[in-house]
Tab-separated table of N, CA and C in Angstrom:
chain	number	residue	atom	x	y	z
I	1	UNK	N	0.829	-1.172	0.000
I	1	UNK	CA	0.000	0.000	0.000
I	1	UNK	C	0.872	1.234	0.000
I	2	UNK	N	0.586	2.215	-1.061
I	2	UNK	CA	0.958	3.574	-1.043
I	2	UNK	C	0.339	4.182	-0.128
I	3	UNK	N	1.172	5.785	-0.201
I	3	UNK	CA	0.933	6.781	0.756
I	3	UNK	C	-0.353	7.166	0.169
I	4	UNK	N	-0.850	6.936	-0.812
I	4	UNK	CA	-2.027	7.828	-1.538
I	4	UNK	C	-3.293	7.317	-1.141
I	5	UNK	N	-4.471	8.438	-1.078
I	5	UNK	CA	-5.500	8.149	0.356
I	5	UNK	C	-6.248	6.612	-0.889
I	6	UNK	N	-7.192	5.922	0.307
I	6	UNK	CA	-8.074	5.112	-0.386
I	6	UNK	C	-9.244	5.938	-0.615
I	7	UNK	N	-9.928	5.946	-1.627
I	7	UNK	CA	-11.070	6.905	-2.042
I	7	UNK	C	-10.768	8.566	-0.699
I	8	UNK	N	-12.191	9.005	-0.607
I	8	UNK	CA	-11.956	9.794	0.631
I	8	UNK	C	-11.414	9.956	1.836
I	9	UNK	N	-10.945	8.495	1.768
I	9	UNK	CA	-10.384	8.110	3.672
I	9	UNK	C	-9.180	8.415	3.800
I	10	UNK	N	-8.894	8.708	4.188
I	10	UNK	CA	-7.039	9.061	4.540
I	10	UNK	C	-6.117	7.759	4.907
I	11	UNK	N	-6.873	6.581	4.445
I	11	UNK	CA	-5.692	5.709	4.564
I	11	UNK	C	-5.142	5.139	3.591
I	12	UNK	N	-4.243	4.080	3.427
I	12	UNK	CA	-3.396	3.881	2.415
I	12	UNK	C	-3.958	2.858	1.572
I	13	UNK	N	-3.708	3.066	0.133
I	13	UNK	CA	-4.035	2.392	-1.085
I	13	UNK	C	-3.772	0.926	-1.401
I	14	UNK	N	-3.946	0.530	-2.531
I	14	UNK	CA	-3.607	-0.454	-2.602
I	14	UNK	C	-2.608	-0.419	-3.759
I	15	UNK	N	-1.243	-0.800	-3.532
I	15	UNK	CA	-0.447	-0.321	-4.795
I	15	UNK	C	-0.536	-1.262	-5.774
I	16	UNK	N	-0.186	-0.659	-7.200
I	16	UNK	CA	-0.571	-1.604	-7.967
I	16	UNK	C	0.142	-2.646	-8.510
I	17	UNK	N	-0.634	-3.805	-9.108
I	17	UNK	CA	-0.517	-5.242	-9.071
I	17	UNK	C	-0.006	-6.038	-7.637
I	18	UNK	N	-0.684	-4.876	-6.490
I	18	UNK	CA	-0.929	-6.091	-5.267
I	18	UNK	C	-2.274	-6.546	-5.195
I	19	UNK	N	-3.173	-6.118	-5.956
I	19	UNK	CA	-4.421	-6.691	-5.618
I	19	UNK	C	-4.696	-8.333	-6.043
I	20	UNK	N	-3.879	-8.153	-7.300
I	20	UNK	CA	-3.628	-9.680	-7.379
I	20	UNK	C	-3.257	-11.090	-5.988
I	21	UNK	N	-2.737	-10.380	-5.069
I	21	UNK	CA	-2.247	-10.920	-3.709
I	21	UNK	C	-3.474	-10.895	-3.011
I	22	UNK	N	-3.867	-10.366	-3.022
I	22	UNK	CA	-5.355	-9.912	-1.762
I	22	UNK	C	-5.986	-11.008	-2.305
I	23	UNK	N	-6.320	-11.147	-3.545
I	23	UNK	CA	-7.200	-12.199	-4.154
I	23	UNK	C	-6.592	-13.565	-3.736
I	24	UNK	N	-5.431	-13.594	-3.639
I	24	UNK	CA	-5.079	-14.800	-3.754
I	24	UNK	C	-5.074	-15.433	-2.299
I	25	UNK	N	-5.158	-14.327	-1.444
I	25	UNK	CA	-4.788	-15.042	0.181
I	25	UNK	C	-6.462	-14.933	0.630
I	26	UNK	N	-7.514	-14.176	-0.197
I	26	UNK	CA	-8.881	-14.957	0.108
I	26	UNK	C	-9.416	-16.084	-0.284
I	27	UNK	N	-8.914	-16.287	-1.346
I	27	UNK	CA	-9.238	-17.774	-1.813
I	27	UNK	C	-8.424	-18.871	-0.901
I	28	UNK	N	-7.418	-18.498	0.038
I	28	UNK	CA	-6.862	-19.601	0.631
I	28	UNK	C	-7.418	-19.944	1.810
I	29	UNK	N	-8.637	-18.978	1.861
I	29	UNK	CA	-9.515	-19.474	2.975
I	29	UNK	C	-10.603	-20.126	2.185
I	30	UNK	N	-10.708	-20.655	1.031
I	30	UNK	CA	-11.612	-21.568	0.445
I	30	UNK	C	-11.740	-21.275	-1.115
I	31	UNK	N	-12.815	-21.955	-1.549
I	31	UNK	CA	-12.976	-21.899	-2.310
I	31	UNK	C	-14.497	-20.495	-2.147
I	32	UNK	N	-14.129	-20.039	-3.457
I	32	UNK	CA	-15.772	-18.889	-3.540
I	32	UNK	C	-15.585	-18.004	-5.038
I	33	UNK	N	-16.701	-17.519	-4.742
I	33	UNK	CA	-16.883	-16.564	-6.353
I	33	UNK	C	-16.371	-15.407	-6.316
I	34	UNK	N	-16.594	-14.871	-7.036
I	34	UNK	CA	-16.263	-13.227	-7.123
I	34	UNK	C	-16.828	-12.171	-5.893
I	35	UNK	N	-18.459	-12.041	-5.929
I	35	UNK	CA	-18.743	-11.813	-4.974
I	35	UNK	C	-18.499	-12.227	-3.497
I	36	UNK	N	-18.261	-13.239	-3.275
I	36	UNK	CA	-17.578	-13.673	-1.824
I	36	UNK	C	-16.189	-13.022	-1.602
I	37	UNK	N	-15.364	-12.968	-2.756
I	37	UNK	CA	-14.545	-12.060	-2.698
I	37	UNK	C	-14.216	-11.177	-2.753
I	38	UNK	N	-15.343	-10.016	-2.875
I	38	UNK	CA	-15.352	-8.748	-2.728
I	38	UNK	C	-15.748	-8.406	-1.306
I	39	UNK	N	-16.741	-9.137	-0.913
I	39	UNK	CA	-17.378	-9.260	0.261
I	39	UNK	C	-16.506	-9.248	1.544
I	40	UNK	N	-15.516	-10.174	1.713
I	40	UNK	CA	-14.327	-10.773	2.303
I	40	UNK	C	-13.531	-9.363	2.476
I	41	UNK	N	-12.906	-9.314	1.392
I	41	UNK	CA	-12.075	-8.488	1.253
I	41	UNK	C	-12.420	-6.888	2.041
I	42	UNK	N	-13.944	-6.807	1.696
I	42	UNK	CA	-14.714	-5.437	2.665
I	42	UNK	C	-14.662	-5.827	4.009
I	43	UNK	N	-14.767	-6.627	4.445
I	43	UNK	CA	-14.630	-7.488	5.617
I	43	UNK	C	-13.227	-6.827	6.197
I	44	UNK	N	-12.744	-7.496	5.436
I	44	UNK	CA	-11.083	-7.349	6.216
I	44	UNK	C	-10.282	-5.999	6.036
I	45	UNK	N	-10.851	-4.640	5.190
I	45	UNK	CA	-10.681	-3.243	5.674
I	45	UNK	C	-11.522	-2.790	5.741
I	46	UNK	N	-12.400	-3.443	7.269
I	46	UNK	CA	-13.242	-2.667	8.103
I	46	UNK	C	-14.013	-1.934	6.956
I	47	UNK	N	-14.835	-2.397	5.534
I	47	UNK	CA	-15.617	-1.667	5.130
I	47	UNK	C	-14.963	-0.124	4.379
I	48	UNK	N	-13.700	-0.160	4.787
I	48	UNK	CA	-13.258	1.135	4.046
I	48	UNK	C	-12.446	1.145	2.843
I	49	UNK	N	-12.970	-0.442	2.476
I	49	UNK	CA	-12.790	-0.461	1.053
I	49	UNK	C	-13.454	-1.223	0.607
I	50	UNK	N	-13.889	-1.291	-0.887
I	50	UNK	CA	-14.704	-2.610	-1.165
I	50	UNK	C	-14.250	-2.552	-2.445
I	51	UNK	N	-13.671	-3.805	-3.182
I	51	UNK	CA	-13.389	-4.095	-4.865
I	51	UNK	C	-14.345	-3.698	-5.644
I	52	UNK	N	-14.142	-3.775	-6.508
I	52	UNK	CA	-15.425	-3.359	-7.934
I	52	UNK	C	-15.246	-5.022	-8.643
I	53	UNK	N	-16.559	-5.176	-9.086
I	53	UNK	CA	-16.681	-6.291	-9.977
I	53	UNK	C	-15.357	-5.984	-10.824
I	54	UNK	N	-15.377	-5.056	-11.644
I	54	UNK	CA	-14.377	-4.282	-12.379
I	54	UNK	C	-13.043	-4.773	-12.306
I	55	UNK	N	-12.620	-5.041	-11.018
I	55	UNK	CA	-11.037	-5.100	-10.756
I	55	UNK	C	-11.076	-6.551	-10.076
I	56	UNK	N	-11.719	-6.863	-9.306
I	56	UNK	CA	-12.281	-8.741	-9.489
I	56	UNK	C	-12.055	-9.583	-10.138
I	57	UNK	N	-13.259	-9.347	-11.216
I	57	UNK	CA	-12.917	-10.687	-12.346
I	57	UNK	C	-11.928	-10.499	-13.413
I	58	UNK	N	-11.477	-9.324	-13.792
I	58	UNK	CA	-10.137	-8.929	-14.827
I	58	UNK	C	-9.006	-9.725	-13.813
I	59	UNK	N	-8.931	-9.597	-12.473
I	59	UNK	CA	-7.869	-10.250	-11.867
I	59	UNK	C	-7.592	-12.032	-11.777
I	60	UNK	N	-9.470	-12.353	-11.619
I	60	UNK	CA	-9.402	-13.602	-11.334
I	60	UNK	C	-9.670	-14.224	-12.555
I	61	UNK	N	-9.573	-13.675	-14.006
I	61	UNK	CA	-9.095	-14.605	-15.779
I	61	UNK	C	-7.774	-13.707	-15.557
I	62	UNK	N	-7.260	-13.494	-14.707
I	62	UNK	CA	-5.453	-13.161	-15.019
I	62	UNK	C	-5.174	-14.299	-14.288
I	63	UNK	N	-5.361	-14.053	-13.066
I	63	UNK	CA	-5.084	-15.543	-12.255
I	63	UNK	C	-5.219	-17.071	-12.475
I	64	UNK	N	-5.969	-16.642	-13.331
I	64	UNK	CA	-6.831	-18.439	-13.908
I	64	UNK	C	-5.855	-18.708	-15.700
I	65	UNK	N	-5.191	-17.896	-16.401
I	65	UNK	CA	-4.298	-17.959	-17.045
I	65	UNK	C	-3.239	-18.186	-17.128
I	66	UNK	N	-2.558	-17.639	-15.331
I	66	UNK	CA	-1.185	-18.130	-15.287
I	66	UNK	C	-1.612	-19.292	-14.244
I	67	UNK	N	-2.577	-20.071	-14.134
I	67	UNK	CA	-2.411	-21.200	-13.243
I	67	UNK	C	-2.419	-21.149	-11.615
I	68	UNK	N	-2.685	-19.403	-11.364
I	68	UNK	CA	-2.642	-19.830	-9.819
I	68	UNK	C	-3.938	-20.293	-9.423
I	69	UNK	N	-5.303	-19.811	-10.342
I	69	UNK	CA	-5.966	-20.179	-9.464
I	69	UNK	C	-7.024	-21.240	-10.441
I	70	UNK	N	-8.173	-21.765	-10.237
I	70	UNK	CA	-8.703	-23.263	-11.098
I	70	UNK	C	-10.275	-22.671	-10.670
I	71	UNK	N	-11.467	-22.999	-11.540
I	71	UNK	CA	-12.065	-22.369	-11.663
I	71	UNK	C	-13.443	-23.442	-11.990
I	72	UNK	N	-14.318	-23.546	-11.347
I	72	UNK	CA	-15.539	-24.925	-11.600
I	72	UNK	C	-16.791	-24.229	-11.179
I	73	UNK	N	-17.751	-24.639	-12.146
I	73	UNK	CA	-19.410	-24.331	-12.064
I	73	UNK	C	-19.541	-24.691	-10.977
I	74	UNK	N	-20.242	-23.837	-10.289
I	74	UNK	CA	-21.219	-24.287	-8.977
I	74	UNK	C	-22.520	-23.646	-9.028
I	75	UNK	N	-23.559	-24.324	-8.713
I	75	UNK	CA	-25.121	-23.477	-8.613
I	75	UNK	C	-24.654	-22.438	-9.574
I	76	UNK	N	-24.659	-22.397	-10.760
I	76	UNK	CA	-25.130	-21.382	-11.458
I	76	UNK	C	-24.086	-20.134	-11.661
I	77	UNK	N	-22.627	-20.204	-10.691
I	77	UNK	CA	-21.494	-19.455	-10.159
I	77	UNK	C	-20.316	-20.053	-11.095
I	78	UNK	N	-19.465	-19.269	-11.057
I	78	UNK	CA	-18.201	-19.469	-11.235
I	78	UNK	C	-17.675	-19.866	-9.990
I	79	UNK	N	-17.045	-20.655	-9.273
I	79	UNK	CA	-16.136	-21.118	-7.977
I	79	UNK	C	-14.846	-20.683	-8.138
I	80	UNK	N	-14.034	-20.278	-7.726
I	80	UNK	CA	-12.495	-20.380	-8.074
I	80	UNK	C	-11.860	-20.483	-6.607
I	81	UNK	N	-10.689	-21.480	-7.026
I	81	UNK	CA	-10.411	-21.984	-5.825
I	81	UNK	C	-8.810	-21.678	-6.401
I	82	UNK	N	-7.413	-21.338	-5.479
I	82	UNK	CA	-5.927	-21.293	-5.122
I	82	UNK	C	-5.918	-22.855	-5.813
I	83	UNK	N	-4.612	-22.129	-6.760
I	83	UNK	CA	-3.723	-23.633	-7.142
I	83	UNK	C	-2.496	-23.658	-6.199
I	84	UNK	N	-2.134	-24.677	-6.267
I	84	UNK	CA	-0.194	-24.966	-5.770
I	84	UNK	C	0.964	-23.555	-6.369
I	85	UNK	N	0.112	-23.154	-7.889
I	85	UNK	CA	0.987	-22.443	-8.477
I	85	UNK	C	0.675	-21.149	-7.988
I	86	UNK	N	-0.550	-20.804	-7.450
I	86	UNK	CA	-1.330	-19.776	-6.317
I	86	UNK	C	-0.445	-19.559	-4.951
I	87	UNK	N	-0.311	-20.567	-4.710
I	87	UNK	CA	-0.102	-20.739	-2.940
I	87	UNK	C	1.746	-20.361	-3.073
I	88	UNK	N	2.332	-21.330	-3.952
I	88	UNK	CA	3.658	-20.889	-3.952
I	88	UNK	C	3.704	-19.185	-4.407
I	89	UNK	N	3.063	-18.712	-5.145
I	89	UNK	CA	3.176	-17.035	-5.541
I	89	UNK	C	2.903	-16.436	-4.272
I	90	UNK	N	2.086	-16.963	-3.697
I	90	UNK	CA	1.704	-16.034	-2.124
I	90	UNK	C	2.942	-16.689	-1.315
I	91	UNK	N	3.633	-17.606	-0.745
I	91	UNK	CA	4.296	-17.623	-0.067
I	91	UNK	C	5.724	-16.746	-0.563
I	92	UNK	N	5.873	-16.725	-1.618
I	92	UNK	CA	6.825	-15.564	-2.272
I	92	UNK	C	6.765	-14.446	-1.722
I	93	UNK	N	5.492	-13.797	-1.419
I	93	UNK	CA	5.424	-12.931	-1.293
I	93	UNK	C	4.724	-12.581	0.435
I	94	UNK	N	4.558	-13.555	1.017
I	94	UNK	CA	3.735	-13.448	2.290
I	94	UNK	C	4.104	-12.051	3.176
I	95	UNK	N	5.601	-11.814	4.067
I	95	UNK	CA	5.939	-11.085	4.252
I	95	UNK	C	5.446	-9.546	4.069
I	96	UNK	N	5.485	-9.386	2.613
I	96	UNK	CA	5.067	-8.279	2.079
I	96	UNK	C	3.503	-7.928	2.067
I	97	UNK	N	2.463	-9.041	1.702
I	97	UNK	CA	1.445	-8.786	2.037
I	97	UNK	C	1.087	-8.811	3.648
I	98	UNK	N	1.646	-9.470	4.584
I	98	UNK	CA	1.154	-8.949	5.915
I	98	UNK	C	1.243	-8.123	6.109
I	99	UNK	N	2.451	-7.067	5.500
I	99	UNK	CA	3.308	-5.957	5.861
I	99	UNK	C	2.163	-5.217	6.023
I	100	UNK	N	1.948	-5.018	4.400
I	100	UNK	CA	0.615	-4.294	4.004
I	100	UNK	C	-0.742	-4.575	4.445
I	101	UNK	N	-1.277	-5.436	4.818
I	101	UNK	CA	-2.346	-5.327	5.610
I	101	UNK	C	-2.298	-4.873	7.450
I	102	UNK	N	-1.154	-4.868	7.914
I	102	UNK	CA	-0.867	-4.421	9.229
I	102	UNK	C	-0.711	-2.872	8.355
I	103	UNK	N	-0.092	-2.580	7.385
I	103	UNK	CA	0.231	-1.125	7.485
I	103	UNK	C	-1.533	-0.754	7.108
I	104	UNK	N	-2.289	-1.193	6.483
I	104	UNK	CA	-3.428	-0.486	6.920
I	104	UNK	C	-4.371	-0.730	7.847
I	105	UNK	N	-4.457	-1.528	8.752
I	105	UNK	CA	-4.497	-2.092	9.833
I	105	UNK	C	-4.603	-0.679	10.743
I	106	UNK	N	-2.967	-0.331	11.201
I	106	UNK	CA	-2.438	0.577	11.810
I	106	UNK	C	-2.928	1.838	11.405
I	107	UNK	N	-2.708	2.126	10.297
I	107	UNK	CA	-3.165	3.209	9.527
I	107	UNK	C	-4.936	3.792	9.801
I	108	UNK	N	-5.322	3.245	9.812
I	108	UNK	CA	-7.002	3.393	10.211
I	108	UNK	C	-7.086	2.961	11.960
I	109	UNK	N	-6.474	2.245	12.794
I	109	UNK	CA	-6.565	1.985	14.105
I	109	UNK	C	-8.198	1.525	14.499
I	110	UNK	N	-7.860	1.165	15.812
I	110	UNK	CA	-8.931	-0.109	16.459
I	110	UNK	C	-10.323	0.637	16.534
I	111	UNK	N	-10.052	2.590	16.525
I	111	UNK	CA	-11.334	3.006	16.835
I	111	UNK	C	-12.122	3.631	15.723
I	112	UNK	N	-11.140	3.936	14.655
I	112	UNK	CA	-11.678	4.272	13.339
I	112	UNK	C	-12.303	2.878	12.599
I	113	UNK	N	-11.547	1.860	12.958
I	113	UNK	CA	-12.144	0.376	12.225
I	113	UNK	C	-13.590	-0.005	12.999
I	114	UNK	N	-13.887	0.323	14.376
I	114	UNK	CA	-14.603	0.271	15.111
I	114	UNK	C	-16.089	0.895	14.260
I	115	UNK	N	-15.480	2.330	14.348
I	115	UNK	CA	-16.799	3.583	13.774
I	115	UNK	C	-17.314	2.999	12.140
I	116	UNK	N	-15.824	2.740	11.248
I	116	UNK	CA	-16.459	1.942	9.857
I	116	UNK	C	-16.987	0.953	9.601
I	117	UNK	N	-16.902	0.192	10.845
I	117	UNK	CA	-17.617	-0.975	10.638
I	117	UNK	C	-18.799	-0.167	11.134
I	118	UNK	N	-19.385	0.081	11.882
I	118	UNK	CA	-19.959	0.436	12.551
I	118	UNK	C	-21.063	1.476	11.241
I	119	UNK	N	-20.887	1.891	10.693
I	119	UNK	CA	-21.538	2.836	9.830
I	119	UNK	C	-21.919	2.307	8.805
I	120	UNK	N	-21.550	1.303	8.489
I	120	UNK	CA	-21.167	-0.145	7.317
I	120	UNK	C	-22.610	-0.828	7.909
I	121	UNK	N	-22.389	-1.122	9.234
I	121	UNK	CA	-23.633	-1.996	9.834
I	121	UNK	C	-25.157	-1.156	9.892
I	122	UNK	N	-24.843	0.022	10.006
I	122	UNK	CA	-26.234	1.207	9.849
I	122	UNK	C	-26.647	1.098	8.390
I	123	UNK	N	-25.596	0.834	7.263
I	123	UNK	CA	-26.249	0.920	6.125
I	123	UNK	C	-26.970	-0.184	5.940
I	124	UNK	N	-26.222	-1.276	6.223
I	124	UNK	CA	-26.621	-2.748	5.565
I	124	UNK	C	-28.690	-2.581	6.442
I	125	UNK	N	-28.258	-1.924	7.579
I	125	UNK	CA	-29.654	-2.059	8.276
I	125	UNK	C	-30.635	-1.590	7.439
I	126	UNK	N	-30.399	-0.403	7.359
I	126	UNK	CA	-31.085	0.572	6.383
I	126	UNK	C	-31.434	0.612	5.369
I	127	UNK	N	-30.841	-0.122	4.417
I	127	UNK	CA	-30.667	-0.163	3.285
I	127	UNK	C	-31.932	-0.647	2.765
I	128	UNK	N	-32.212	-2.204	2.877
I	128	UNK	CA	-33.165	-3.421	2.685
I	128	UNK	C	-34.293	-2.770	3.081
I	129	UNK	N	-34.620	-1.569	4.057
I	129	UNK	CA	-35.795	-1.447	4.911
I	129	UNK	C	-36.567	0.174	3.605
I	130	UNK	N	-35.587	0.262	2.964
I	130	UNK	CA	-35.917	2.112	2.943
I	130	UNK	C	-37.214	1.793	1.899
I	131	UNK	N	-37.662	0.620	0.907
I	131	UNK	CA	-38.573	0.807	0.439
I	131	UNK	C	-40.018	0.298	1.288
I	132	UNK	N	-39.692	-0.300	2.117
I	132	UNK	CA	-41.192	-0.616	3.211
I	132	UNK	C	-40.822	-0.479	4.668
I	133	UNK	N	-40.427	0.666	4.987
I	133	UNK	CA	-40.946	1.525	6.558
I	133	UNK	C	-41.784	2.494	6.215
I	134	UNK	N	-42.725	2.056	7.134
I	134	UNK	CA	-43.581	2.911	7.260
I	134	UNK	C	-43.691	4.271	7.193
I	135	UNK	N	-44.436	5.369	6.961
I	135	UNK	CA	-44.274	7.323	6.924
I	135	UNK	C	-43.844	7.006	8.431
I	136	UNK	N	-44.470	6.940	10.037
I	136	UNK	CA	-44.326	6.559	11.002
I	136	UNK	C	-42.837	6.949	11.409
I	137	UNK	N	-42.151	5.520	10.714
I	137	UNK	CA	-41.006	5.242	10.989
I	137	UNK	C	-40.032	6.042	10.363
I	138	UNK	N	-40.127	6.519	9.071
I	138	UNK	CA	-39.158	7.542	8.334
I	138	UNK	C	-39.083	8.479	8.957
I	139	UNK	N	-40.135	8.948	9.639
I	139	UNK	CA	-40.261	10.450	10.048
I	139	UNK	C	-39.837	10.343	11.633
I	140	UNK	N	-39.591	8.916	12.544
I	140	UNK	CA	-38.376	8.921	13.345
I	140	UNK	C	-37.414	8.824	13.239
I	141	UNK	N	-37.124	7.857	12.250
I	141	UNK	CA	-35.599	7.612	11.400
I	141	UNK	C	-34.860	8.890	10.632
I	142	UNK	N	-35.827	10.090	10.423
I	142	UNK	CA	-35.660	11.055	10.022
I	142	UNK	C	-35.054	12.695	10.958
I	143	UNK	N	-35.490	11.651	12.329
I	143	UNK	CA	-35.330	12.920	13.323
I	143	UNK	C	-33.703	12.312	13.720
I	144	UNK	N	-33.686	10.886	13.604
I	144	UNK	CA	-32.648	10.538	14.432
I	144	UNK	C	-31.598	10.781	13.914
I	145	UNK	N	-31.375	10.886	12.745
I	145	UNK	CA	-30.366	10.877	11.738
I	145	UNK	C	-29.989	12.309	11.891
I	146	UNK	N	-30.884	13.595	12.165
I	146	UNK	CA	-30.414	14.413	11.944
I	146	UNK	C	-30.375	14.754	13.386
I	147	UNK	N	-30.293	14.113	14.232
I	147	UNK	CA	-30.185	14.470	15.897
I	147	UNK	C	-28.575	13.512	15.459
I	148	UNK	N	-27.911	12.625	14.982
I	148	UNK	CA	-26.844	12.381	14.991
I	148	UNK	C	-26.026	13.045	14.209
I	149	UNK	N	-26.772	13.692	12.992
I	149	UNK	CA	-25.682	14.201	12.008
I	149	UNK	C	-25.251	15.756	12.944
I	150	UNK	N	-26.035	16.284	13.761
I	150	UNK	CA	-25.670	17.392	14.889
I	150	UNK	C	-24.712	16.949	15.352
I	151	UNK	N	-25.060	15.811	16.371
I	151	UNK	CA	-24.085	14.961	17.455
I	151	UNK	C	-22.521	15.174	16.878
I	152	UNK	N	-22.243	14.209	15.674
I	152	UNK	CA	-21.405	14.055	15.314
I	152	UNK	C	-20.663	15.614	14.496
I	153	UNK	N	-20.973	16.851	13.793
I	153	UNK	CA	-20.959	17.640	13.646
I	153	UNK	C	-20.323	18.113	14.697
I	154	UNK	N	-21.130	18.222	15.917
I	154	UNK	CA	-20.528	19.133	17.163
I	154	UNK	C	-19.025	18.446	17.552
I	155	UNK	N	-18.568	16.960	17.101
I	155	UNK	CA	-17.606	16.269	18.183
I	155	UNK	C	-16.575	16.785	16.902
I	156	UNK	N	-16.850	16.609	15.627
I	156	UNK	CA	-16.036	16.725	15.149
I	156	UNK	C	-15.455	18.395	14.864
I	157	UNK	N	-16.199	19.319	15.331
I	157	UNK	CA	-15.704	21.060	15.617
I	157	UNK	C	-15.335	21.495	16.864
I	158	UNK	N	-15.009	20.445	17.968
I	158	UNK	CA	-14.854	20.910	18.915
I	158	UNK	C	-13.558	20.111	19.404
């Protein structure tokens, strides 16, 4: 990871052609699709990053070309699962990818990972609900939001 911010957040990037690595040390926790691996991957920076289909599957037919990783129908999915020729490229490189996931680790800390997850979990709530809550409920959900967007406003000017 570079010094250069991730989207808006002030922490560090992902430099390029390491994402190829990220991919490869989620699949060594199993086998899964694309989406499981975007998913994962949001998982593991606290939500303050998430892949694009975009940069996903261009990685995982790069990966599946040079043999690291093997690739089988499931329900209707693509599966792709770490080859030998996978696992030896990541142990090449292990070192360096812990490096980089402790350096953004550190970089964001226990209470900023805390708050993004945390804001991550308000959406996922929210999200599914916004086409059937009730007027009722919008119009509390409506007070609360802006009784927090104060809250938080005031902590962050003072």
């Amino acid at each position: 990871m570079s010094s250069k911010s991730l989207g808006p957040l002030p922490f560090p990037s992902i430099g390029k052609g390491q994402f190829r690595f990220l991919v490869l040390r989620m699949l060594e926790e199993g086998p899964m699709h694309g989406y499981e691996i975007m998913k994962l991957l949001e998982a593991r920076f606290h939500g303050a990053y998430t892949p694009s289909p975009g940069s996903v599957y261009p990685t995982l037919r790069s990966l599946l070309r040079e043999g690291c990783v093997a690739v089988a129908g499931m329900e209707g999915r693509k599966v792709y699962r770490i080859t030998g020729a996978g696992r030896l490229l990541i142990r090449r490189r292990e070192k360096e990818i812990d490096r980089r996931f402790r350096a953004f680790e550190a970089a964001l800390g226990p209470e900023r990972a805390a708050l993004v997850r945390e804001l991550r979990l308000l959406a996922k709530v929210l999200a599914p609900s916004l086409r059937t809550i009730t007027p009722d409920q919008a119009k509390r959900l409506y007070k609360a939001v802006l009784d927090m967007r104060g809250r938080v406003t005031k902590i962050l000017t003072t």
